[in-house]
N, CA and C atoms as an extended XYZ file, in Angstrom:
363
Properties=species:S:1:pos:R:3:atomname:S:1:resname:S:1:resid:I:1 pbc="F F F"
N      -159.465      -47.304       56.792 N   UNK     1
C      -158.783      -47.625       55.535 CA  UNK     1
C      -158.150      -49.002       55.611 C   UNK     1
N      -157.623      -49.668       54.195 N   UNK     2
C      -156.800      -50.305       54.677 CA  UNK     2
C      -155.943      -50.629       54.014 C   UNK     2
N      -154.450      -51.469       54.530 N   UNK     3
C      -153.288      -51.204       53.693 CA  UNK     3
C      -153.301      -52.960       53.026 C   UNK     3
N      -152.253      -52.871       51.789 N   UNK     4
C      -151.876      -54.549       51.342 CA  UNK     4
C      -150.161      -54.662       51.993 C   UNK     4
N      -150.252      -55.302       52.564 N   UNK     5
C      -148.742      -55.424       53.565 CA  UNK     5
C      -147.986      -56.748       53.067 C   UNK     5
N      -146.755      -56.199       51.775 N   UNK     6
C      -145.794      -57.093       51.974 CA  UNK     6
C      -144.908      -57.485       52.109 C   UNK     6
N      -144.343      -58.660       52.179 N   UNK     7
C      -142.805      -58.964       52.567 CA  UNK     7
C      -142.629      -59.907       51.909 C   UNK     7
N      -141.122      -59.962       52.161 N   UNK     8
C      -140.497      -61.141       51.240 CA  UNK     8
C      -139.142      -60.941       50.371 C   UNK     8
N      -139.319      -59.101       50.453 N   UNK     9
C      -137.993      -58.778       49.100 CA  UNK     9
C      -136.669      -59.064       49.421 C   UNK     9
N      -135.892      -58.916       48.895 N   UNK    10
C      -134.479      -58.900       48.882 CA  UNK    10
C      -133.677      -58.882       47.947 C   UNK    10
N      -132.280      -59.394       48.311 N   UNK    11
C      -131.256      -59.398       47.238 CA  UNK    11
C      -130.910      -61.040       47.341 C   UNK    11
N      -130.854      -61.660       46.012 N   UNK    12
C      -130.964      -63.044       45.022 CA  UNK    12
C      -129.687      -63.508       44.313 C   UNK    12
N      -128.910      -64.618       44.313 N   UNK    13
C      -128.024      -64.484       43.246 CA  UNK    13
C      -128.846      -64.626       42.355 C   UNK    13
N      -128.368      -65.161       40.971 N   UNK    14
C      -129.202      -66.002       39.755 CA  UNK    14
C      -129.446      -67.036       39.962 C   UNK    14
N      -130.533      -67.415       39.494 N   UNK    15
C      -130.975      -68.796       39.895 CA  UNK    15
C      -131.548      -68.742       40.942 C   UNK    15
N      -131.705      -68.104       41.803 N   UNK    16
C      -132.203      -68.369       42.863 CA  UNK    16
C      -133.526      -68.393       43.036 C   UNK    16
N      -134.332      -68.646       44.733 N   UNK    17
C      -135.931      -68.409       44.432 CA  UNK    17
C      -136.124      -67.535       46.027 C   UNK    17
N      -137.069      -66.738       45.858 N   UNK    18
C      -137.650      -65.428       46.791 CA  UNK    18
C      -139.397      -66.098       46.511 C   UNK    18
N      -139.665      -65.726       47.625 N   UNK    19
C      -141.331      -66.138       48.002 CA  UNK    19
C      -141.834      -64.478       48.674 C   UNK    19
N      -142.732      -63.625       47.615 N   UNK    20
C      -143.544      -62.931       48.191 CA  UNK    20
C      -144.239      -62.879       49.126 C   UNK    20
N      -145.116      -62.279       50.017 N   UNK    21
C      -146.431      -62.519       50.506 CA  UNK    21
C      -146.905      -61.090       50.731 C   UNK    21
N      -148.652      -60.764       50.356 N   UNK    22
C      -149.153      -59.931       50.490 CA  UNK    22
C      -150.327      -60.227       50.885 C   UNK    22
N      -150.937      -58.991       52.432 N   UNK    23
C      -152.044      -59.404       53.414 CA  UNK    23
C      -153.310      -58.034       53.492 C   UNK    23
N      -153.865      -58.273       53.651 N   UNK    24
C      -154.691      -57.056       53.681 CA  UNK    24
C      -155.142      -56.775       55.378 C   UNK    24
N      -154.462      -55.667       55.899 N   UNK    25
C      -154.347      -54.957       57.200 CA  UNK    25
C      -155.835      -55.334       57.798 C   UNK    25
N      -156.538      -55.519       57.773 N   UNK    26
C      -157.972      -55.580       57.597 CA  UNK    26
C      -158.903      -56.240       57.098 C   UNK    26
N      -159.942      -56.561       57.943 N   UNK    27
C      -160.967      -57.452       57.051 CA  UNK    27
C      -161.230      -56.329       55.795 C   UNK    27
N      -161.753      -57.552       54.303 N   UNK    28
C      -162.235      -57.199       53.452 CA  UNK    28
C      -163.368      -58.116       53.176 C   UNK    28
N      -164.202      -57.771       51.931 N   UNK    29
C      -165.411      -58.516       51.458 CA  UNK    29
C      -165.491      -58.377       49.760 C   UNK    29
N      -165.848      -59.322       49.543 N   UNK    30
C      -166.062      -59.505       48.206 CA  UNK    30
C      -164.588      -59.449       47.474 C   UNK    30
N      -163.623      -60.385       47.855 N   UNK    31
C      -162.562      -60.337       47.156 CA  UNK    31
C      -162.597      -61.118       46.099 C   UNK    31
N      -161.604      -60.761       44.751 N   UNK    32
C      -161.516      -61.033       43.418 CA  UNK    32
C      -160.223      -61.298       42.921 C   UNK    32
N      -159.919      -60.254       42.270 N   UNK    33
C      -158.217      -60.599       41.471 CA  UNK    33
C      -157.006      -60.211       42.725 C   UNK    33
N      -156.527      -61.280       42.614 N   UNK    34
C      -155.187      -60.471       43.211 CA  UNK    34
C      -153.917      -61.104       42.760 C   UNK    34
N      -152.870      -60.385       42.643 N   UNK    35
C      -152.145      -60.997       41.904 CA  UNK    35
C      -150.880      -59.745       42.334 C   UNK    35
N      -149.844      -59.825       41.239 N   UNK    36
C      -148.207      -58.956       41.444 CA  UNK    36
C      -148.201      -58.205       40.164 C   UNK    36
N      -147.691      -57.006       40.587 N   UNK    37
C      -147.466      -56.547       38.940 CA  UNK    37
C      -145.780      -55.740       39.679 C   UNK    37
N      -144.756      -55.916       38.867 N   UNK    38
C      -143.681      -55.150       39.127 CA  UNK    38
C      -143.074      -53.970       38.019 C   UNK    38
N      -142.231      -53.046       38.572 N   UNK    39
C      -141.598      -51.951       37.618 CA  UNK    39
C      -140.145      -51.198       37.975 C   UNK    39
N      -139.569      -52.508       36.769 N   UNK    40
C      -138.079      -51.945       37.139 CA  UNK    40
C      -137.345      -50.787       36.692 C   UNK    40
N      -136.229      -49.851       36.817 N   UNK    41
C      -136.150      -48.596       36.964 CA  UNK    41
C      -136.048      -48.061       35.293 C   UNK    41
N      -136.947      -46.960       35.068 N   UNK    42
C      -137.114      -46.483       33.726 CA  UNK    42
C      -137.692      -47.248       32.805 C   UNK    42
N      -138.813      -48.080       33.681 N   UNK    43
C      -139.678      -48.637       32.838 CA  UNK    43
C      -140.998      -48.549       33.340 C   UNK    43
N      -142.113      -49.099       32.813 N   UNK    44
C      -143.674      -49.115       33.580 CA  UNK    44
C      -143.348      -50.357       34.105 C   UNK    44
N      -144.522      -49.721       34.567 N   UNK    45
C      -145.292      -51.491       36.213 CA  UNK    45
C      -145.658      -51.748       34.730 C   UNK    45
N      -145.364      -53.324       35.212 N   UNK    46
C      -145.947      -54.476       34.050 CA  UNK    46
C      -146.785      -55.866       34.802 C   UNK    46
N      -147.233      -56.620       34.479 N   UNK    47
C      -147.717      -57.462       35.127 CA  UNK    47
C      -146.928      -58.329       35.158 C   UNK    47
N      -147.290      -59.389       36.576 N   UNK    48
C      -146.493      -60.355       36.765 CA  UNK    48
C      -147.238      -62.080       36.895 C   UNK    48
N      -148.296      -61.640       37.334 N   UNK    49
C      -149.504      -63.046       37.177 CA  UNK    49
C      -150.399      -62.312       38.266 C   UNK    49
N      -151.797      -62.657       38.349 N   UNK    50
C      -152.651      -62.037       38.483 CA  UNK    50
C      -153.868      -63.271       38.327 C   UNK    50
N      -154.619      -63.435       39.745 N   UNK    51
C      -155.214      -64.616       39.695 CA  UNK    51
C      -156.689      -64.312       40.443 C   UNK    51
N      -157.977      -65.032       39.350 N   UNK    52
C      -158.856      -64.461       39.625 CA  UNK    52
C      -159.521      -65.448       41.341 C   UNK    52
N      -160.856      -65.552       41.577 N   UNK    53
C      -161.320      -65.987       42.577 CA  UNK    53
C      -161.517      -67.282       42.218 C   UNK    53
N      -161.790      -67.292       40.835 N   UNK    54
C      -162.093      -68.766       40.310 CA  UNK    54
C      -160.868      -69.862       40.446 C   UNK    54
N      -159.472      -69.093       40.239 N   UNK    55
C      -158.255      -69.801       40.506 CA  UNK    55
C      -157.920      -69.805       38.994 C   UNK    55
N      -158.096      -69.107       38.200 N   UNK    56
C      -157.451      -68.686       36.918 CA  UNK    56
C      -156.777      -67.505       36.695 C   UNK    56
N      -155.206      -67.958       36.612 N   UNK    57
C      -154.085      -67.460       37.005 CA  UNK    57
C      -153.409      -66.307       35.492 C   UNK    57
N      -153.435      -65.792       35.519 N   UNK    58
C      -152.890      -64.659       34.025 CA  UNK    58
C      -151.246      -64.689       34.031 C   UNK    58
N      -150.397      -65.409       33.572 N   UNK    59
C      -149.178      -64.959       33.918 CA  UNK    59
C      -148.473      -63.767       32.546 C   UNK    59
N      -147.185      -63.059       32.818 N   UNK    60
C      -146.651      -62.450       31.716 CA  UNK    60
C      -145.700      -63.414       31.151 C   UNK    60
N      -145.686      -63.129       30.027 N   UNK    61
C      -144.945      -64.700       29.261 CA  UNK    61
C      -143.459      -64.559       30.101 C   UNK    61
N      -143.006      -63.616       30.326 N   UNK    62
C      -141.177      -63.412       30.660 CA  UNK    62
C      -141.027      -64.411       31.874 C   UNK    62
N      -142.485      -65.011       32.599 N   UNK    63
C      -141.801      -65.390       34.024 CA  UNK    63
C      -142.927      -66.662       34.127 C   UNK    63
N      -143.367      -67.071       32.843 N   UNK    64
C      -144.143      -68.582       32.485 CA  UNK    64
C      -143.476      -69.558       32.785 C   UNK    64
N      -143.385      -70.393       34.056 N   UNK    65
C      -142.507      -71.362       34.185 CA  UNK    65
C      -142.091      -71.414       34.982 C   UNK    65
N      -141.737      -70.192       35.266 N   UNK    66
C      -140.534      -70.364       36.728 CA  UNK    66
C      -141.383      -69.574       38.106 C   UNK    66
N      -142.857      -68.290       37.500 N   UNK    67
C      -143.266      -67.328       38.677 CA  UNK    67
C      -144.161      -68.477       39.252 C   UNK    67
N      -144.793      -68.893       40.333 N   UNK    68
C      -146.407      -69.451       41.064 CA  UNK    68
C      -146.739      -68.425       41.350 C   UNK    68
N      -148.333      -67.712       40.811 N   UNK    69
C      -148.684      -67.029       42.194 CA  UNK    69
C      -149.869      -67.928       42.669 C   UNK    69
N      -149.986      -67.539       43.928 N   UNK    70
C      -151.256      -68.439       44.704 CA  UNK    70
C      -151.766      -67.264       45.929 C   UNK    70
N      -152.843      -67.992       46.224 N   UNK    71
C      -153.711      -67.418       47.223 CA  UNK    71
C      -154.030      -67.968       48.457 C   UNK    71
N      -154.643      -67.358       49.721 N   UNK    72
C      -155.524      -68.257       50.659 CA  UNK    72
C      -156.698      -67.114       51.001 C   UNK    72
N      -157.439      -67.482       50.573 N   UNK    73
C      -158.599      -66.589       50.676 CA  UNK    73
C      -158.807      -66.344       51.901 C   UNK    73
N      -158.838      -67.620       52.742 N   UNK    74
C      -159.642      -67.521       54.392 CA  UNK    74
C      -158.465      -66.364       55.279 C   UNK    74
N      -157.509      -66.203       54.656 N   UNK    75
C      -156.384      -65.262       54.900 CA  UNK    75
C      -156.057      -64.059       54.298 C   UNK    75
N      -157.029      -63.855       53.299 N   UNK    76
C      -156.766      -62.773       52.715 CA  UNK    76
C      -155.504      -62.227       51.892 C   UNK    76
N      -154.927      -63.520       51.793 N   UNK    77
C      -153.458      -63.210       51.605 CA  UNK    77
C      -152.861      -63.639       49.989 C   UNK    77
N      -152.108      -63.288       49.242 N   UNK    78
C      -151.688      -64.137       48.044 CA  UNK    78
C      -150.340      -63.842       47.757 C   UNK    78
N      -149.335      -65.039       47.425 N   UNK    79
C      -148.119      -64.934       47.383 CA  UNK    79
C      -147.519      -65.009       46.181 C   UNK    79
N      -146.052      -64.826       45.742 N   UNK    80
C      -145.838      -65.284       44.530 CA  UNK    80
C      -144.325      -65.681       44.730 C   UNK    80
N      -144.223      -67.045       44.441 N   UNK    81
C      -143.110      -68.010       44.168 CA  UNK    81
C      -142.067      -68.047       43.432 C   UNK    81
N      -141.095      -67.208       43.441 N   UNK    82
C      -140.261      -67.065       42.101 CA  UNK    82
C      -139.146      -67.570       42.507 C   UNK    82
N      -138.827      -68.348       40.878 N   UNK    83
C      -137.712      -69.994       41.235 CA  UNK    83
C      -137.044      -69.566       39.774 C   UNK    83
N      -135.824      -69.786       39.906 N   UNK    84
C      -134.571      -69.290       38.524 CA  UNK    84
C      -134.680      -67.669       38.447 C   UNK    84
N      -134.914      -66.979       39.588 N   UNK    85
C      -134.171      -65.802       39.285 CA  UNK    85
C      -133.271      -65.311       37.990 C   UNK    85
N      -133.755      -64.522       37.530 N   UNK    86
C      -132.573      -63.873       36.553 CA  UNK    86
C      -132.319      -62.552       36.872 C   UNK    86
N      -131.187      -61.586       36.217 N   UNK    87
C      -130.475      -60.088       36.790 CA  UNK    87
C      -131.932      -59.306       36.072 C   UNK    87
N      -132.739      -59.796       35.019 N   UNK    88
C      -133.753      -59.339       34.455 CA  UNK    88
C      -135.070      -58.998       35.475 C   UNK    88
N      -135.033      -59.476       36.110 N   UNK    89
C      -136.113      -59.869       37.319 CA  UNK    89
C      -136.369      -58.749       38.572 C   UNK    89
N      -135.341      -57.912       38.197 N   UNK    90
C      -134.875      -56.818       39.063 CA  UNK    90
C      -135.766      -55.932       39.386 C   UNK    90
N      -136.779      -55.501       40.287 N   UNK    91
C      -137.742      -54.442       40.083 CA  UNK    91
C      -137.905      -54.209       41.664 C   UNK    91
N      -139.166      -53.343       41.364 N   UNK    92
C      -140.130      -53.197       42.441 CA  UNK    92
C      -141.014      -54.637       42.517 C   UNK    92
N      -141.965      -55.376       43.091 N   UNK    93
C      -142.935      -55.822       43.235 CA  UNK    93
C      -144.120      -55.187       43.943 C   UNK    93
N      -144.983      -54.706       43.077 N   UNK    94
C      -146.316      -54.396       44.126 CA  UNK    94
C      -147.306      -55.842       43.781 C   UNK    94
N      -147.843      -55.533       45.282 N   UNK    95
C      -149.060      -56.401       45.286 CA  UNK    95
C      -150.678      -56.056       44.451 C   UNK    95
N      -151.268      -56.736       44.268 N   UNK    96
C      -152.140      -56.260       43.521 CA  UNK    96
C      -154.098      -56.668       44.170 C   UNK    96
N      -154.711      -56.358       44.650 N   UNK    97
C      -155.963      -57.091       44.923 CA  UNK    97
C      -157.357      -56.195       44.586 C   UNK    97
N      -158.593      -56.974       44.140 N   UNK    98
C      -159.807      -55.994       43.977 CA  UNK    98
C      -160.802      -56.867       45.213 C   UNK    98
N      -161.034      -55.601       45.713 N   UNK    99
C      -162.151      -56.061       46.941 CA  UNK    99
C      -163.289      -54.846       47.301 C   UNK    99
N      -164.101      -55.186       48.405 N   UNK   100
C      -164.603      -53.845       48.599 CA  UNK   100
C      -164.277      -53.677       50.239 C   UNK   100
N      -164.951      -53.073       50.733 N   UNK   101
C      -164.310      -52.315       52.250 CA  UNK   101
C      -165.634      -52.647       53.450 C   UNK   101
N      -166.829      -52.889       52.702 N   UNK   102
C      -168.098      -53.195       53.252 CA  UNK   102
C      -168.764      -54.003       52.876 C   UNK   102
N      -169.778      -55.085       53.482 N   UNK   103
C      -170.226      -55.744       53.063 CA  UNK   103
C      -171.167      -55.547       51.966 C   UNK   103
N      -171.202      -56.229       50.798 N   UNK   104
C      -171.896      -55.727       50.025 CA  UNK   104
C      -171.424      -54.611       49.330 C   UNK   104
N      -170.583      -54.177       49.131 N   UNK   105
C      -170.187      -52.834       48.852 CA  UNK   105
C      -169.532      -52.473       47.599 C   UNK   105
N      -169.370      -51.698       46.727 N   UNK   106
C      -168.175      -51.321       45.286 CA  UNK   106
C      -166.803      -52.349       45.759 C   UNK   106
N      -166.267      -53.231       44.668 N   UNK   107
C      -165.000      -53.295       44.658 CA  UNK   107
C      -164.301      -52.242       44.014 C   UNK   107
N      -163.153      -51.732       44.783 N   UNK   108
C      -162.363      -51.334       44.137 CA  UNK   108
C      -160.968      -51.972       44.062 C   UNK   108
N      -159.730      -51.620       43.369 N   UNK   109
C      -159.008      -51.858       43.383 CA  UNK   109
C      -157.801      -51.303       44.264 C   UNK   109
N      -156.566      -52.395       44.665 N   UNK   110
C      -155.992      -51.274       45.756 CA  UNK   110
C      -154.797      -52.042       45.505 C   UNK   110
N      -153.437      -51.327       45.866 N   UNK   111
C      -151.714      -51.742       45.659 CA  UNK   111
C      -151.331      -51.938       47.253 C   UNK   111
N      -150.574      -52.884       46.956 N   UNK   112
C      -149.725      -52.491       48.355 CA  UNK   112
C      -148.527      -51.418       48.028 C   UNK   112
N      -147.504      -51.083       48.838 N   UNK   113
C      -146.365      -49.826       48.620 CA  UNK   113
C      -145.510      -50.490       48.216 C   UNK   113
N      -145.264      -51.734       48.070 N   UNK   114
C      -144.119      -52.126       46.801 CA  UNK   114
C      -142.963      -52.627       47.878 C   UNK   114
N      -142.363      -53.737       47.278 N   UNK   115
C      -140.808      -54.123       47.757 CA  UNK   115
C      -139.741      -54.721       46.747 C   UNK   115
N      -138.761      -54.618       47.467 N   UNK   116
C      -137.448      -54.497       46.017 CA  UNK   116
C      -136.914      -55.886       46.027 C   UNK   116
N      -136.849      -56.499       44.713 N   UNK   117
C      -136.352      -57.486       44.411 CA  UNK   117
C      -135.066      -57.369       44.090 C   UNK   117
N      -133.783      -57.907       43.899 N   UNK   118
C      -132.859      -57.721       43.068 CA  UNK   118
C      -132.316      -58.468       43.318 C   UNK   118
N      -132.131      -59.262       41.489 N   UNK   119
C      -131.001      -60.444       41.589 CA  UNK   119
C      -129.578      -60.205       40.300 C   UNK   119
N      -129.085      -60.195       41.782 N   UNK   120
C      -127.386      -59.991       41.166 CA  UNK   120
C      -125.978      -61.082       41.914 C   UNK   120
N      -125.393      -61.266       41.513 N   UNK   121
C      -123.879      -61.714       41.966 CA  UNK   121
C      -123.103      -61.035       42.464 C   UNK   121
């Protein structure tokens, strides 16, 4: 199997900036979208930017400006840059990636287990 492993969370004043990173435990093949989607408490996972192989990036308008996400393919890895923190910003972050497991093989899609953001004073 394999897992999306990340780090990076914590606690933020306002304004501040936190740098994600999410890795895949394991070689993969045929990787595609990967990107962040977060879900803060008593609400749905929503997206957060989401970036294809081509390097065309989807962001959600709430975090246009201030989120980067980026990638390194030869690493398997893709991060996301968040600069002006707000108390709004508060969630889970899961990671997000579509790949397959074998060469040649179905992509599917897969989460990492999520880490907690929270920006407060």
């Amino acid at each position: 199997q394999v897992q999306l492993v990340e780090s990076g969370g914590g606690l933020v004043q306002p304004g501040g900036s936190l740098r994600l990173s999410c890795a895949a435990s394991r070689s993969i093949f045929r990787l595609s979208d990967m990107g962040w989607y977060r879900q803060a408490p008593g609400k749905q996972r929503e997206l957060v930017g989401v970036t294809t192989s081509g390097g065309i990036t989807n962001y959600s308008d709430s975090v246009k400006g201030r989120f980067t996400v980026s990638r390194d393919n030869a690493k398997n890895t893709v991060y996301l840059q968040m600069n002006s923190l707000k108390p709004e910003d508060t969630a889970v972050y899961y990671c997000y990636a579509v790949f397959s497991l074998m060469y040649g093989g179905k992509r599917d899609a897969y989460w990492g287990q999520g880490t907690q953001v929270t920006v407060s004073s």
